[in-house]
Structures are given as structure tokens and as C-alpha cells.
Amino acid sequence: SDLETLYNAFGCTAFLKKTEVDLGKEVVVNCLQSLQLETFQKGEAICKFGEIGDKFYIIIKGAVSVHVPSKEIVRTPTARKGS
């Protein structure tokens, strides 16, 4: 289940361990239930530059890269005959 996946991913963090000791496992489970598990395919965009964000992402498995467009013009040298 999503809850089990989230608990396995975050249950070992110092924050949740302390929360569980201080406030009980029920509080940790309630916190995790408020999260929404999302999966993305390799190469799929999670969000695009300029979009207004309404959530944040925690990467459980895999990797992401961030691409920020630049206004700087990049000139590529032109190969010429004999050069």
C-alpha cells in the first residue's frame, strides 16, 4: 500500500523516530496519510519552469535533474574548411 511504502521510506528518519517516541505511532501514521505517493517515468517532466507550485516533492527512489532556461546566448563555433 502507499502508506506502507511511505512508512518504509520515512519511518527510519530521525524526525519521524523522534515524533513517534514523543507523540506516538498514530501521529506518524496520520502525517504519512496526508502525503500523496506519485510515480513518474524516466524522462517525464514533474514540473516545468515558470509554473506556479502548489506542492513539493520528496524523492524516495531514483534521481531527478533540474533544468533552468538561461537568457545567455551560447555561440557554438562554426567549423570551416581547412580549420
PDB file of C-alpha atoms in Angstrom:
ATOM      1  CA  SER A   1       0.000   0.000   0.000  1.00  0.00           C
ATOM      2  CA  ASP A   2       1.043   3.650  -0.382  1.00  0.00           C
ATOM      3  CA  LEU A   3       1.081   4.119   3.395  1.00  0.00           C
ATOM      4  CA  GLU A   4       3.388   1.130   3.851  1.00  0.00           C
ATOM      5  CA  THR A   5       5.720   2.435   1.118  1.00  0.00           C
ATOM      6  CA  LEU A   6       5.832   5.878   2.747  1.00  0.00           C
ATOM      7  CA  TYR A   7       6.364   4.432   6.232  1.00  0.00           C
ATOM      8  CA  ASN A   8       9.207   2.246   4.965  1.00  0.00           C
ATOM      9  CA  ALA A   9      10.797   5.232   3.209  1.00  0.00           C
ATOM     10  CA  PHE A  10      10.428   7.769   6.033  1.00  0.00           C
ATOM     11  CA  GLY A  11       9.939   5.718   9.195  1.00  0.00           C
ATOM     12  CA  CYS A  12      13.678   5.472   9.712  1.00  0.00           C
ATOM     13  CA  THR A  13      14.298   9.233   9.606  1.00  0.00           C
ATOM     14  CA  ALA A  14      15.396  10.896  12.820  1.00  0.00           C
ATOM     15  CA  PHE A  15      12.452  13.302  12.666  1.00  0.00           C
ATOM     16  CA  LEU A  16       9.811  10.570  12.454  1.00  0.00           C
ATOM     17  CA  LYS A  17      11.559   8.372  15.018  1.00  0.00           C
ATOM     18  CA  LYS A  18      11.545  11.272  17.490  1.00  0.00           C
ATOM     19  CA  THR A  19       7.940  12.121  16.619  1.00  0.00           C
ATOM     20  CA  GLU A  20       6.931   8.508  17.198  1.00  0.00           C
ATOM     21  CA  VAL A  21       8.689   8.424  20.583  1.00  0.00           C
ATOM     22  CA  ASP A  22       7.322  11.823  21.659  1.00  0.00           C
ATOM     23  CA  LEU A  23       3.784  11.665  20.249  1.00  0.00           C
ATOM     24  CA  GLY A  24       3.124   8.055  19.291  1.00  0.00           C
ATOM     25  CA  LYS A  25       2.956   5.989  16.141  1.00  0.00           C
ATOM     26  CA  GLU A  26      -0.593   7.166  15.411  1.00  0.00           C
ATOM     27  CA  VAL A  27       0.661  10.728  14.881  1.00  0.00           C
ATOM     28  CA  VAL A  28       3.329   9.488  12.454  1.00  0.00           C
ATOM     29  CA  VAL A  29       0.765   7.428  10.541  1.00  0.00           C
ATOM     30  CA  ASN A  30      -1.581  10.447  10.376  1.00  0.00           C
ATOM     31  CA  CYS A  31       1.253  12.591   8.991  1.00  0.00           C
ATOM     32  CA  LEU A  32       2.129   9.987   6.367  1.00  0.00           C
ATOM     33  CA  GLN A  33      -1.535   9.601   5.390  1.00  0.00           C
ATOM     34  CA  SER A  34      -1.576  13.275   4.447  1.00  0.00           C
ATOM     35  CA  LEU A  35       1.133  12.623   1.826  1.00  0.00           C
ATOM     36  CA  GLN A  36       0.275  11.520  -1.695  1.00  0.00           C
ATOM     37  CA  LEU A  37       2.541   8.992  -3.384  1.00  0.00           C
ATOM     38  CA  GLU A  38       3.232   9.840  -7.027  1.00  0.00           C
ATOM     39  CA  THR A  39       5.384   7.972  -9.524  1.00  0.00           C
ATOM     40  CA  PHE A  40       6.954   9.257 -12.714  1.00  0.00           C
ATOM     41  CA  GLN A  41       8.545   7.523 -15.661  1.00  0.00           C
ATOM     42  CA  LYS A  42      12.157   8.149 -16.660  1.00  0.00           C
ATOM     43  CA  GLY A  43      12.293  11.343 -18.732  1.00  0.00           C
ATOM     44  CA  GLU A  44       8.843  12.524 -17.642  1.00  0.00           C
ATOM     45  CA  ALA A  45       8.646  16.154 -16.504  1.00  0.00           C
ATOM     46  CA  ILE A  46       7.495  16.604 -12.921  1.00  0.00           C
ATOM     47  CA  CYS A  47       7.006  20.335 -13.347  1.00  0.00           C
ATOM     48  CA  LYS A  48       8.033  22.986 -15.834  1.00  0.00           C
ATOM     49  CA  PHE A  49       9.930  26.226 -15.382  1.00  0.00           C
ATOM     50  CA  GLY A  50       7.556  29.113 -14.668  1.00  0.00           C
ATOM     51  CA  GLU A  51       4.676  27.011 -13.346  1.00  0.00           C
ATOM     52  CA  ILE A  52       3.236  28.103 -10.031  1.00  0.00           C
ATOM     53  CA  GLY A  53       3.924  25.393  -7.496  1.00  0.00           C
ATOM     54  CA  ASP A  54       1.271  24.048  -5.170  1.00  0.00           C
ATOM     55  CA  LYS A  55       3.222  21.146  -3.674  1.00  0.00           C
ATOM     56  CA  PHE A  56       6.728  19.862  -3.110  1.00  0.00           C
ATOM     57  CA  TYR A  57       8.272  16.506  -3.883  1.00  0.00           C
ATOM     58  CA  ILE A  58      10.335  14.122  -1.819  1.00  0.00           C
ATOM     59  CA  ILE A  59      12.334  11.694  -3.934  1.00  0.00           C
ATOM     60  CA  ILE A  60      12.080   8.192  -2.473  1.00  0.00           C
ATOM     61  CA  LYS A  61      13.794   6.294  -5.264  1.00  0.00           C
ATOM     62  CA  GLY A  62      15.608   7.353  -8.414  1.00  0.00           C
ATOM     63  CA  ALA A  63      17.037  10.714  -9.391  1.00  0.00           C
ATOM     64  CA  VAL A  64      15.883  13.979 -10.889  1.00  0.00           C
ATOM     65  CA  SER A  65      17.615  16.766 -12.736  1.00  0.00           C
ATOM     66  CA  VAL A  66      16.664  20.404 -12.776  1.00  0.00           C
ATOM     67  CA  HIS A  67      16.850  22.406 -15.987  1.00  0.00           C
ATOM     68  CA  VAL A  68      16.624  26.189 -15.739  1.00  0.00           C
ATOM     69  CA  PRO A  69      16.495  28.108 -19.009  1.00  0.00           C
ATOM     70  CA  SER A  70      19.149  30.749 -19.492  1.00  0.00           C
ATOM     71  CA  LYS A  71      18.855  34.093 -21.262  1.00  0.00           C
ATOM     72  CA  GLU A  72      22.544  33.894 -22.114  1.00  0.00           C
ATOM     73  CA  ILE A  73      23.212  33.233 -25.786  1.00  0.00           C
ATOM     74  CA  VAL A  74      25.577  30.344 -26.244  1.00  0.00           C
ATOM     75  CA  ARG A  75      27.507  30.509 -29.501  1.00  0.00           C
ATOM     76  CA  THR A  76      28.815  27.325 -30.989  1.00  0.00           C
ATOM     77  CA  PRO A  77      31.963  27.710 -33.106  1.00  0.00           C
ATOM     78  CA  THR A  78      31.394  27.024 -36.784  1.00  0.00           C
ATOM     79  CA  ALA A  79      33.757  24.545 -38.384  1.00  0.00           C
ATOM     80  CA  ARG A  80      35.311  25.852 -41.587  1.00  0.00           C
ATOM     81  CA  LYS A  81      37.052  24.051 -44.383  1.00  0.00           C
ATOM     82  CA  GLY A  82      40.747  23.748 -43.572  1.00  0.00           C
ATOM     83  CA  SER A  83      40.394  24.618 -39.896  1.00  0.00           C
TER      84      SER A  83
END
